[in-house]
Coordinates of C-alpha atoms in Angstrom, one line a residue:
M1 CA 244.8 75.3 161.1
P2 CA 243.0 76.9 164.1
A3 CA 241.7 74.5 166.8
N4 CA 238.1 75.4 166.1
A5 CA 238.4 75.2 162.3
A6 CA 236.6 72.5 160.4
P7 CA 239.0 69.9 158.9
P8 CA 239.5 69.9 155.1
I9 CA 236.8 68.0 153.2
P10 CA 239.0 65.3 151.7
H11 CA 240.6 64.6 155.1
F12 CA 237.2 64.6 156.8
A13 CA 235.7 62.3 154.1
R14 CA 238.5 59.8 154.7
R15 CA 237.9 59.9 158.5
V16 CA 234.2 59.4 158.1
W17 CA 234.8 56.5 155.8
G18 CA 236.7 55.0 158.6
L19 CA 233.5 55.2 160.7
I20 CA 231.3 53.8 158.0
A21 CA 233.3 51.0 156.3
P22 CA 234.2 48.8 159.3
Y23 CA 230.5 47.7 159.8
F24 CA 230.4 46.4 156.2
R25 CA 233.7 44.5 156.7
S26 CA 232.8 43.1 160.1
Q27 CA 231.7 39.6 161.0
V28 CA 228.1 40.6 160.3
R29 CA 229.0 42.1 156.9
W30 CA 226.9 39.8 154.8
A31 CA 223.7 40.7 156.7
A32 CA 224.7 44.4 156.6
I33 CA 225.4 44.2 152.8
A34 CA 222.1 42.3 152.2
M35 CA 220.1 45.0 154.1
L36 CA 221.9 47.8 152.3
T37 CA 221.3 46.1 149.0
G38 CA 217.6 45.8 149.8
V39 CA 217.3 49.5 150.8
V40 CA 219.1 50.5 147.6
A41 CA 216.9 48.3 145.4
L42 CA 213.7 49.6 147.0
N43 CA 214.9 53.2 146.4
L44 CA 215.6 52.4 142.8
I45 CA 212.1 50.9 142.4
T46 CA 210.7 54.1 143.9
V47 CA 212.4 56.1 141.2
W48 CA 211.1 53.7 138.6
V49 CA 207.6 54.1 139.9
D50 CA 208.0 57.9 139.7
V51 CA 209.0 57.5 136.0
L52 CA 205.9 55.5 135.3
L53 CA 203.8 58.1 137.2
N54 CA 205.3 60.8 134.9
D55 CA 204.2 58.9 131.9
F56 CA 200.8 58.4 133.5
Q57 CA 200.5 62.2 134.1
R58 CA 201.0 62.9 130.4
D59 CA 198.4 60.4 129.3
F60 CA 195.9 61.3 132.0
F61 CA 195.9 65.1 131.1
N62 CA 195.8 64.3 127.4
A63 CA 192.7 62.2 128.0
L64 CA 191.1 65.0 129.9
E65 CA 192.0 67.6 127.2
S66 CA 190.5 65.4 124.5
R67 CA 187.5 64.4 126.6
D68 CA 188.2 60.7 126.0
E69 CA 186.2 59.0 128.8
T70 CA 187.5 55.5 127.9
A71 CA 191.1 56.5 128.1
F72 CA 190.3 58.5 131.3
R73 CA 189.0 55.3 133.0
E74 CA 192.0 53.3 131.8
Q75 CA 194.3 55.8 133.3
L76 CA 192.4 55.6 136.7
W77 CA 193.0 51.9 136.8
R78 CA 196.6 52.5 135.8
F79 CA 197.0 55.0 138.6
G80 CA 195.5 52.6 141.1
G81 CA 198.1 49.9 140.3
L82 CA 201.0 52.5 140.4
A83 CA 199.7 53.9 143.7
F84 CA 199.5 50.4 145.3
A85 CA 203.0 49.6 144.1
F86 CA 204.3 53.0 145.5
I87 CA 202.7 52.4 148.9
L88 CA 204.0 48.8 149.1
V89 CA 207.6 49.9 148.3
A90 CA 207.4 52.8 150.7
V91 CA 206.3 50.7 153.6
Y92 CA 209.0 48.0 153.1
K93 CA 211.6 50.6 152.3
F94 CA 210.9 52.3 155.7
H95 CA 211.0 48.9 157.5
L96 CA 214.3 47.8 156.0
T97 CA 215.9 51.2 156.4
Q98 CA 215.0 51.3 160.1
L99 CA 216.3 47.8 160.5
L100 CA 219.6 48.7 158.9
E101 CA 220.0 51.9 161.1
L102 CA 219.2 49.9 164.3
R103 CA 221.6 47.1 163.6
W104 CA 224.4 49.5 162.5
R105 CA 223.8 51.6 165.6
T106 CA 224.0 48.5 167.8
W107 CA 227.3 47.4 166.2
L108 CA 228.8 50.9 166.3
T109 CA 227.8 51.4 169.9
Q110 CA 229.4 48.1 170.8
R111 CA 232.6 49.2 169.0
F112 CA 232.8 52.5 170.9
L113 CA 231.9 50.9 174.2
D114 CA 234.7 48.4 173.7
G115 CA 237.2 51.1 172.9
W116 CA 236.0 53.3 175.8
L117 CA 236.0 50.6 178.4
S118 CA 239.0 48.5 177.3
H119 CA 242.5 49.4 178.5
R120 CA 240.6 51.7 180.9
A121 CA 240.4 54.4 178.3
Y122 CA 237.4 55.9 180.2
Y123 CA 239.7 56.4 183.2
A124 CA 242.6 57.8 181.2
L125 CA 240.3 60.3 179.5
E126 CA 239.1 61.7 182.9
L127 CA 242.7 61.9 184.2
A128 CA 244.0 63.7 181.1
G129 CA 241.2 66.2 181.1
T130 CA 240.7 65.8 177.3
P131 CA 238.3 68.0 175.3
T132 CA 236.1 64.9 174.8
D133 CA 233.1 66.2 176.8
N134 CA 230.1 64.0 177.7
P135 CA 231.1 60.5 176.3
D136 CA 227.7 59.3 177.4
Q137 CA 226.0 61.6 174.9
R138 CA 228.4 60.7 172.1
M139 CA 227.6 57.0 172.5
A140 CA 223.9 57.3 173.3
E141 CA 222.8 60.2 171.0
D142 CA 225.5 61.0 168.4
I143 CA 225.8 57.4 167.2
R144 CA 222.1 57.2 166.7
L145 CA 222.1 60.5 164.8
F146 CA 225.1 59.5 162.7
T147 CA 223.6 56.2 161.5
E148 CA 220.2 57.8 160.8
Y149 CA 221.7 60.8 158.9
T150 CA 224.2 58.7 157.0
V151 CA 221.6 56.3 155.7
S152 CA 219.0 59.0 154.9
L153 CA 221.4 61.3 153.3
S154 CA 223.2 58.6 151.2
M155 CA 219.9 57.2 150.1
G156 CA 218.7 60.7 149.3
L157 CA 221.8 61.3 147.2
L158 CA 221.3 58.0 145.4
N159 CA 217.7 58.8 144.7
A160 CA 218.8 62.2 143.4
L161 CA 221.4 60.7 141.0
V162 CA 219.1 58.0 139.7
T163 CA 216.2 60.5 139.4
L164 CA 218.4 62.8 137.5
A165 CA 219.5 60.1 135.1
S166 CA 216.0 58.9 134.6
F167 CA 214.2 62.2 134.1
V168 CA 216.9 64.3 132.3
T169 CA 216.3 62.2 129.1
I170 CA 212.6 62.7 129.4
L171 CA 213.0 66.4 130.0
W172 CA 215.5 66.8 127.2
T173 CA 213.3 65.0 124.7
V174 CA 209.9 66.5 125.7
S175 CA 211.1 70.1 126.1
G176 CA 212.7 70.2 122.7
P177 CA 215.0 73.0 121.4
L178 CA 214.6 76.7 122.1
S179 CA 215.4 79.1 119.3
V180 CA 217.0 82.4 120.4
T181 CA 217.7 85.2 117.9
L182 CA 220.7 87.4 118.7
G183 CA 220.9 90.1 116.0
S184 CA 220.9 88.3 112.7
T185 CA 222.0 85.0 114.3
E186 CA 219.5 82.4 115.4
I187 CA 220.7 80.0 118.1
S188 CA 219.0 76.7 118.9
I189 CA 219.4 75.4 122.4
P190 CA 218.6 71.6 122.5
G191 CA 216.8 70.4 125.6
Y192 CA 216.8 73.9 127.0
M193 CA 214.7 73.0 130.0
V194 CA 217.5 70.8 131.3
W195 CA 219.9 73.8 131.2
V196 CA 217.4 76.0 132.9
A197 CA 217.0 73.3 135.7
L198 CA 220.7 73.0 136.1
G199 CA 221.2 76.8 136.4
Y200 CA 218.3 77.1 138.8
A201 CA 219.8 74.3 141.0
L202 CA 223.3 75.7 141.0
L203 CA 222.1 79.1 142.0
G204 CA 220.1 77.6 144.9
S205 CA 223.0 75.4 146.0
W206 CA 225.4 78.4 146.1
L207 CA 223.0 80.5 148.1
S208 CA 222.2 77.7 150.5
H209 CA 225.9 77.1 151.2
R210 CA 226.7 80.8 151.7
I211 CA 223.7 81.3 154.0
G212 CA 223.8 78.0 155.9
K213 CA 227.5 77.5 156.5
P214 CA 227.4 78.7 160.1
L215 CA 225.0 75.9 161.0
I216 CA 227.8 73.3 161.2
G217 CA 229.6 75.1 164.1
L218 CA 226.4 76.0 165.8
N219 CA 225.2 72.4 165.7
V220 CA 228.4 71.2 167.3
A221 CA 228.2 73.8 170.0
Q222 CA 224.5 73.0 170.6
Q223 CA 225.1 69.3 171.2
R224 CA 227.9 70.1 173.6
L225 CA 226.0 72.7 175.6
E226 CA 222.9 70.5 175.8
A227 CA 225.0 67.6 177.1
D228 CA 226.7 69.9 179.6
F229 CA 223.4 71.1 181.0
R230 CA 222.1 67.5 181.4
Y231 CA 225.4 66.6 183.1
G232 CA 224.9 69.4 185.6
L233 CA 221.4 68.2 186.4
I234 CA 222.7 64.6 186.9
R235 CA 225.3 65.9 189.3
V236 CA 222.6 67.5 191.4
R237 CA 220.9 64.1 191.7
E238 CA 224.1 62.3 192.4
H239 CA 225.1 64.8 195.2
A240 CA 221.7 65.6 196.5
E241 CA 222.6 65.0 200.1
S242 CA 225.8 67.1 200.1
I243 CA 224.0 70.0 198.4
A244 CA 221.2 69.8 200.9
L245 CA 223.7 69.8 203.8
F246 CA 225.5 72.8 202.5
R247 CA 222.3 74.6 201.7
G248 CA 223.8 74.9 198.2
E249 CA 220.5 75.3 196.3
A250 CA 221.1 78.9 195.3
S251 CA 224.6 78.2 194.0
E252 CA 223.4 75.1 192.1
T253 CA 220.5 77.1 190.6
S254 CA 222.8 79.9 189.5
G255 CA 225.2 77.4 187.9
L256 CA 222.5 75.4 186.1
L257 CA 220.8 78.6 184.9
H258 CA 224.1 79.8 183.6
R259 CA 224.5 76.6 181.6
F260 CA 220.9 76.8 180.4
R261 CA 221.4 80.4 179.3
E262 CA 224.3 79.2 177.2
V263 CA 222.0 76.6 175.7
V264 CA 219.3 79.1 174.9
A265 CA 221.8 81.7 173.4
N266 CA 223.4 79.2 171.1
Y267 CA 219.9 77.7 170.2
W268 CA 218.7 81.2 169.3
A269 CA 221.7 81.7 167.1
L270 CA 220.9 78.4 165.5
V271 CA 217.3 79.4 165.0
K272 CA 218.4 82.7 163.3
A273 CA 220.8 80.8 161.0
Q274 CA 218.1 78.2 160.2
K275 CA 215.6 81.0 159.6
R276 CA 217.8 82.6 157.0
L277 CA 218.3 79.2 155.3
I278 CA 214.5 78.5 155.4
W279 CA 213.9 81.9 153.7
T280 CA 216.1 80.9 150.9
Q281 CA 214.9 77.3 150.6
S282 CA 211.2 78.3 150.8
L283 CA 211.5 80.9 148.1
Y284 CA 213.5 78.5 146.0
A285 CA 210.9 75.7 146.4
Q286 CA 207.9 78.0 145.7
L287 CA 209.4 79.5 142.6
A288 CA 210.2 75.9 141.4
V289 CA 206.5 75.1 141.3
I290 CA 205.6 77.8 138.8
F291 CA 209.0 78.3 137.1
P292 CA 208.7 75.4 134.5
F293 CA 205.2 76.5 133.4
V294 CA 206.5 80.1 132.9
V295 CA 209.4 78.8 130.8
A296 CA 207.5 76.2 128.8
A297 CA 204.3 78.3 128.4
P298 CA 205.4 80.0 125.1
R299 CA 205.7 76.6 123.4
Y300 CA 202.3 75.6 124.8
F301 CA 200.5 78.7 123.6
H302 CA 202.3 79.1 120.3
G303 CA 203.5 75.6 119.6
P304 CA 202.6 72.0 119.2
L305 CA 202.6 71.1 123.0
K306 CA 199.4 69.5 124.4
L307 CA 198.3 70.0 128.0
G308 CA 199.6 66.5 128.9
D309 CA 203.0 67.3 127.3
L310 CA 203.1 70.5 129.4
M311 CA 202.3 68.7 132.6
Q312 CA 204.9 66.0 131.8
I313 CA 207.5 68.8 131.2
A314 CA 206.5 70.4 134.5
N315 CA 206.7 67.1 136.4
A316 CA 210.0 66.1 134.7
F317 CA 211.5 69.6 135.4
G318 CA 210.4 69.3 139.0
Q319 CA 212.1 65.9 139.3
V320 CA 215.3 67.1 137.6
Q321 CA 215.4 70.3 139.6
S322 CA 214.7 68.4 142.8
A323 CA 217.5 66.0 142.0
L324 CA 219.9 68.8 141.2
S325 CA 218.8 70.6 144.4
W326 CA 219.6 67.7 146.7
F327 CA 222.3 69.8 148.3
V328 CA 219.9 72.7 148.9
N329 CA 217.2 70.6 150.5
A330 CA 219.6 68.5 152.6
Y331 CA 221.9 71.3 153.8
A332 CA 220.5 71.6 157.3
N333 CA 220.7 67.8 157.8
L334 CA 224.2 67.8 156.2
A335 CA 225.3 70.4 158.8
S336 CA 223.9 68.2 161.7
W337 CA 225.4 65.1 160.2
R338 CA 228.9 66.7 159.9
A339 CA 228.6 68.0 163.5
T340 CA 227.7 64.6 164.8
A341 CA 230.5 62.9 162.8
E342 CA 233.1 65.3 164.1
R343 CA 232.1 64.6 167.7
L344 CA 232.4 60.8 167.1
L345 CA 235.7 61.3 165.4
T346 CA 237.0 63.5 168.2
F347 CA 235.9 60.8 170.7
E348 CA 237.6 58.1 168.7
D349 CA 240.8 60.2 168.5
A350 CA 240.7 60.7 172.3
I351 CA 240.4 57.0 172.9
A352 CA 243.3 56.3 170.6
Q353 CA 245.4 59.0 172.3
S354 CA 244.7 57.5 175.7
R355 CA 245.9 54.1 174.5
L356 CA 249.1 55.7 173.0
V357 CA 249.8 57.4 176.4
A358 CA 249.4 54.1 178.2
Q359 CA 251.8 52.4 175.7
Q360 CA 254.4 55.2 176.0
G361 CA 254.2 55.6 179.8
L362 CA 254.7 52.9 182.4
R363 CA 255.3 49.5 181.0
S364 CA 253.0 47.0 182.5
T365 CA 253.6 43.3 182.4
P366 CA 251.9 40.3 183.9
G367 CA 253.5 39.0 187.1
D368 CA 253.2 36.8 190.1
M369 CA 252.7 39.8 192.4
P370 CA 252.2 43.6 192.2
A371 CA 255.7 45.1 191.8
L372 CA 257.4 48.3 190.8
H373 CA 260.8 48.1 189.0
D374 CA 262.7 51.4 189.0
V375 CA 259.4 53.3 188.6
R376 CA 258.9 57.0 188.6
L377 CA 255.3 58.3 188.9
D378 CA 254.2 61.6 187.1
T379 CA 251.1 63.7 186.9
P380 CA 249.3 63.8 183.5
G381 CA 251.3 67.0 182.8
G382 CA 254.6 65.3 183.4
H383 CA 255.6 66.5 186.8
P384 CA 257.1 63.9 189.1
I385 CA 254.9 62.7 192.0
V386 CA 256.9 59.8 193.3
A387 CA 260.7 59.4 192.8
R388 CA 262.2 56.3 191.3
T389 CA 261.5 53.4 193.5
R390 CA 261.2 49.6 193.8
L391 CA 258.4 47.8 195.6
E392 CA 257.0 44.3 195.8
I393 CA 253.8 43.1 197.5
R394 CA 254.2 39.4 198.3
I395 CA 251.4 37.0 199.1
G396 CA 250.5 37.3 202.8
D397 CA 252.1 40.7 203.2
R398 CA 250.4 43.3 205.4
V399 CA 251.5 46.7 204.2
L400 CA 250.5 50.1 205.5
L401 CA 251.1 53.2 203.3
S402 CA 251.2 56.6 205.0
G403 CA 252.4 60.1 204.4
P404 CA 251.3 63.7 204.4
S405 CA 248.4 64.8 202.1
G406 CA 249.6 65.3 198.5
S407 CA 252.6 63.0 199.0
G408 CA 251.4 60.6 196.3
K409 CA 249.8 57.8 198.4
S410 CA 246.7 57.5 196.2
T411 CA 248.8 57.7 193.0
L412 CA 251.0 54.8 194.3
F413 CA 247.9 53.0 195.1
R414 CA 246.6 53.4 191.6
V415 CA 249.9 52.3 190.0
L416 CA 249.8 49.1 192.1
A417 CA 246.3 48.6 190.8
G418 CA 247.6 49.0 187.3
I419 CA 245.4 51.9 186.3
W420 CA 247.9 54.8 186.4
P421 CA 249.7 55.2 183.1
Y422 CA 251.9 58.3 183.7
G423 CA 255.6 57.8 184.5
E424 CA 258.6 55.7 183.6
G425 CA 259.7 52.2 184.5
R426 CA 258.1 48.8 184.6
T427 CA 255.3 47.5 186.7
E428 CA 254.0 43.9 187.3
H429 CA 250.4 43.0 188.0
P430 CA 248.7 39.6 188.6
R431 CA 246.1 38.8 186.1
H432 CA 243.6 37.6 188.7
G433 CA 242.9 37.7 192.4
V434 CA 243.1 41.5 193.0
L435 CA 240.4 43.6 194.7
F436 CA 240.3 47.2 195.7
L437 CA 238.2 48.9 198.4
P438 CA 238.2 52.7 197.9
Q439 CA 237.0 55.1 200.5
R440 CA 233.7 55.5 198.6
P441 CA 232.8 52.0 197.3
Y442 CA 231.1 51.7 193.9
L443 CA 227.6 50.3 194.4
P444 CA 226.0 49.4 191.0
H445 CA 222.3 49.9 190.6
G446 CA 220.4 46.6 191.0
S447 CA 219.6 44.1 193.6
L448 CA 221.5 44.1 196.9
R449 CA 222.6 40.5 196.1
A450 CA 224.4 41.8 193.0
C451 CA 225.7 44.8 194.9
V452 CA 227.3 42.7 197.6
S453 CA 228.7 40.1 195.1
Y454 CA 230.3 42.8 192.8
P455 CA 232.7 42.4 191.0
A456 CA 231.6 38.8 190.9
A457 CA 228.5 38.1 188.9
D458 CA 225.1 37.9 190.6
G459 CA 224.6 34.3 191.5
D460 CA 228.2 33.4 192.1
F461 CA 227.5 33.2 195.9
D462 CA 224.5 31.4 197.5
D463 CA 222.3 33.0 200.1
P464 CA 224.0 31.4 203.1
Q465 CA 227.3 32.9 202.0
L466 CA 225.8 36.3 201.5
R467 CA 223.9 36.3 204.8
L468 CA 227.1 35.2 206.7
A469 CA 229.2 38.0 205.1
L470 CA 226.6 40.6 205.9
Q471 CA 226.2 39.3 209.5
D472 CA 230.0 39.3 210.1
C473 CA 230.3 42.8 208.7
R474 CA 227.7 44.1 211.1
L475 CA 225.0 44.6 208.5
P476 CA 222.2 42.1 209.7
Q477 CA 219.5 44.7 208.9
L478 CA 220.3 44.2 205.2
I479 CA 219.9 40.4 205.1
P480 CA 216.1 40.5 204.4
R481 CA 216.7 43.0 201.5
L482 CA 218.9 40.8 199.3
D483 CA 216.4 40.8 196.5
E484 CA 215.5 44.4 196.8
V485 CA 216.5 46.6 193.8
A486 CA 217.5 50.2 194.7
T487 CA 220.0 52.9 194.2
W488 CA 222.2 51.6 197.1
D489 CA 224.7 54.5 197.2
R490 CA 221.8 56.7 198.3
Q491 CA 220.0 54.1 200.4
L492 CA 223.0 53.3 202.6
S493 CA 225.1 55.6 204.9
P494 CA 228.8 56.0 204.2
G495 CA 229.6 53.6 207.1
E496 CA 227.2 51.0 205.8
Q497 CA 228.7 51.3 202.3
Q498 CA 232.2 50.7 203.7
R499 CA 231.0 47.7 205.8
L500 CA 229.4 46.3 202.6
A501 CA 232.7 46.6 200.8
F502 CA 234.3 44.5 203.5
A503 CA 231.6 41.9 202.9
R504 CA 232.6 41.9 199.3
A505 CA 236.2 41.2 200.2
L506 CA 235.2 38.2 202.4
L507 CA 233.1 36.8 199.6
N508 CA 235.5 37.4 196.7
A509 CA 238.6 36.3 198.8
P510 CA 241.2 38.1 196.7
T511 CA 244.9 37.2 196.8
W512 CA 245.8 40.9 196.9
L513 CA 243.4 43.3 198.7
F514 CA 244.0 47.0 198.5
L515 CA 242.2 49.4 200.9
D516 CA 242.2 53.2 200.4
E517 CA 240.9 54.8 203.6
A518 CA 238.4 52.0 203.6
T519 CA 237.4 52.6 207.3
A520 CA 237.3 56.4 207.2
S521 CA 233.6 56.4 208.0
L522 CA 233.8 53.8 210.8
D523 CA 234.5 54.1 214.5
E524 CA 237.7 52.5 215.9
A525 CA 235.9 49.5 217.3
T526 CA 234.1 48.7 214.0
G527 CA 237.2 49.3 211.9
S528 CA 239.4 47.1 214.2
A529 CA 236.8 44.3 214.1
L530 CA 236.6 44.4 210.3
Y531 CA 240.4 44.3 209.9
A532 CA 240.6 41.5 212.4
L533 CA 238.0 39.6 210.4
L534 CA 240.0 40.1 207.2
I535 CA 243.2 38.7 208.8
E536 CA 241.2 35.7 210.2
R537 CA 239.3 34.8 207.1
L538 CA 241.9 35.7 204.5
P539 CA 245.2 34.6 206.2
H540 CA 247.1 34.1 202.9
S541 CA 245.9 37.3 201.2
A542 CA 248.1 40.3 200.9
V543 CA 246.6 43.4 202.5
V544 CA 247.8 46.9 201.4
S545 CA 246.2 49.8 203.2
I546 CA 246.3 53.6 203.0
A547 CA 245.1 54.8 206.3
H548 CA 245.6 57.7 208.8
D549 CA 244.1 56.0 211.8
A550 CA 247.0 54.9 214.1
Y551 CA 245.0 51.9 215.5
L552 CA 245.2 50.1 212.1
S553 CA 249.0 49.9 212.3
R554 CA 248.8 46.8 214.4
F555 CA 247.2 44.9 211.6
H556 CA 250.2 45.4 209.3
S557 CA 253.7 44.0 209.3
R558 CA 255.3 46.5 206.8
H559 CA 255.1 50.3 207.0
I560 CA 255.9 52.3 204.0
R561 CA 256.1 56.1 204.4
L562 CA 256.1 58.7 201.6
S563 CA 258.1 61.8 202.3
P564 CA 258.2 64.8 199.9
G565 CA 261.4 65.2 197.9
E566 CA 262.9 67.4 195.2
H567 CA 262.1 64.9 192.4
G568 CA 259.0 63.4 193.9
A569 CA 258.1 61.6 197.1
I570 CA 260.6 59.2 198.5
L571 CA 259.6 55.8 199.9
T572 CA 261.1 54.5 203.2
E573 CA 260.1 51.2 204.7
S574 CA 260.1 49.9 208.3
V575 CA 258.7 47.0 210.2
A576 CA 255.4 48.1 211.7

């Protein structure tokens, strides 16, 4: 099957059921089932009220035709009661439906977040370059649309089936038989209006499917292109300073407009496809208004039908035809629902695939220290980066990693961190007490107090500890701003961010501390002072550094060099 082809419907249905069913089997299943039962019950009551209104319509118009004022007033009171019941049911059906959608969305979002963040699937997806574009949109937007469409479409289908079962008997009985003479043979067609409604709905469904089929692919593409355009805008915000320094506004404008033109082009194709479908649906709906009167008129003008009976037939025909036309009326929403479901299923597959890669690649086991046992490191495509090697980082070690650019230093760093899945062999990683300081520290949005404490929780360190760490790391100007909430990766210079990362290390006091060019934005005096501070305050911690600055070698006792080789970089060790 081509990569862009839609999966077969039975296979797709099984996959979608795998998205729907777990919520109703989860720990909150009883609340979920209770809400679903309530929504179903209210939808059934709505259909029952529609049946009563159909009977009312017959009696009301018969009273008008016979000029029976007493019966007319009785029917007005009857209508008032039915209208109040209809409004009451409609309000609570809306409330309970929204509650079900919101709680289901919450549960499903939690499930996808757990899958995306656990086992570092989010990182593996980025490394592998999977076709799972914009996971943020899939969790924020697609889950919302999926739950809304699933509930609304399923309840619509339920209403259609119950309405069909309720009104087809009425229509069959009231419409009576139709006699057709073919030559010398007279044929009687019982409940002929039912067959007319069925044929009308089948014709409309066939036309809607033929005309609206392109909507599925166009909806998938539109969601992807819209997300790509938003991502481009977000990147401009994230890299505003770099763009300004490079005077890159013209290039960014060109790139963003190109993405936006793709959005507009696909949207216009979507509009054209929807326009063709609306032509069909509108013609179908307008003809359905007058069609039952045209078909039933002969029996009214030349037969025993009263005006009330005619109106009841027209209403019942409308209900049956509407129920049979559920596919016609819901086609556009079905196309959007399928597109949304396919994006979620693709995302779920990618998460599962990332876990499979992690299980089949490097074998990671808990250990007393970071260690590599006969490990070979590969790229995501399977090309070797580092040849088979053994390495242990013991408590209190001071290890310096060096080598030419592209020799695999950062990859070795990542595998020691336990986040690189590609390769062969076995790695060991301590469960706790590990901290990594990359060249560009991660600064979460929030208070400075939370930012300095990270990855510990806000409140794990008291103010005297925080102030001392900032003072020692040459950031006294930040001490009065501990409670300030800001986007700190934009507020602070690269040098301030790296000094803040050292403050984190002092506060969290890890057993194993890994630094990847953590002083690249600092001058030699500041970098030396911060390393000396680490050695003094964390005497029993292992310190592993990737650094190009020669002055840092005096803070390390082991020196590991990576040299390019035929089957990946080779590690050689010496005493620093």
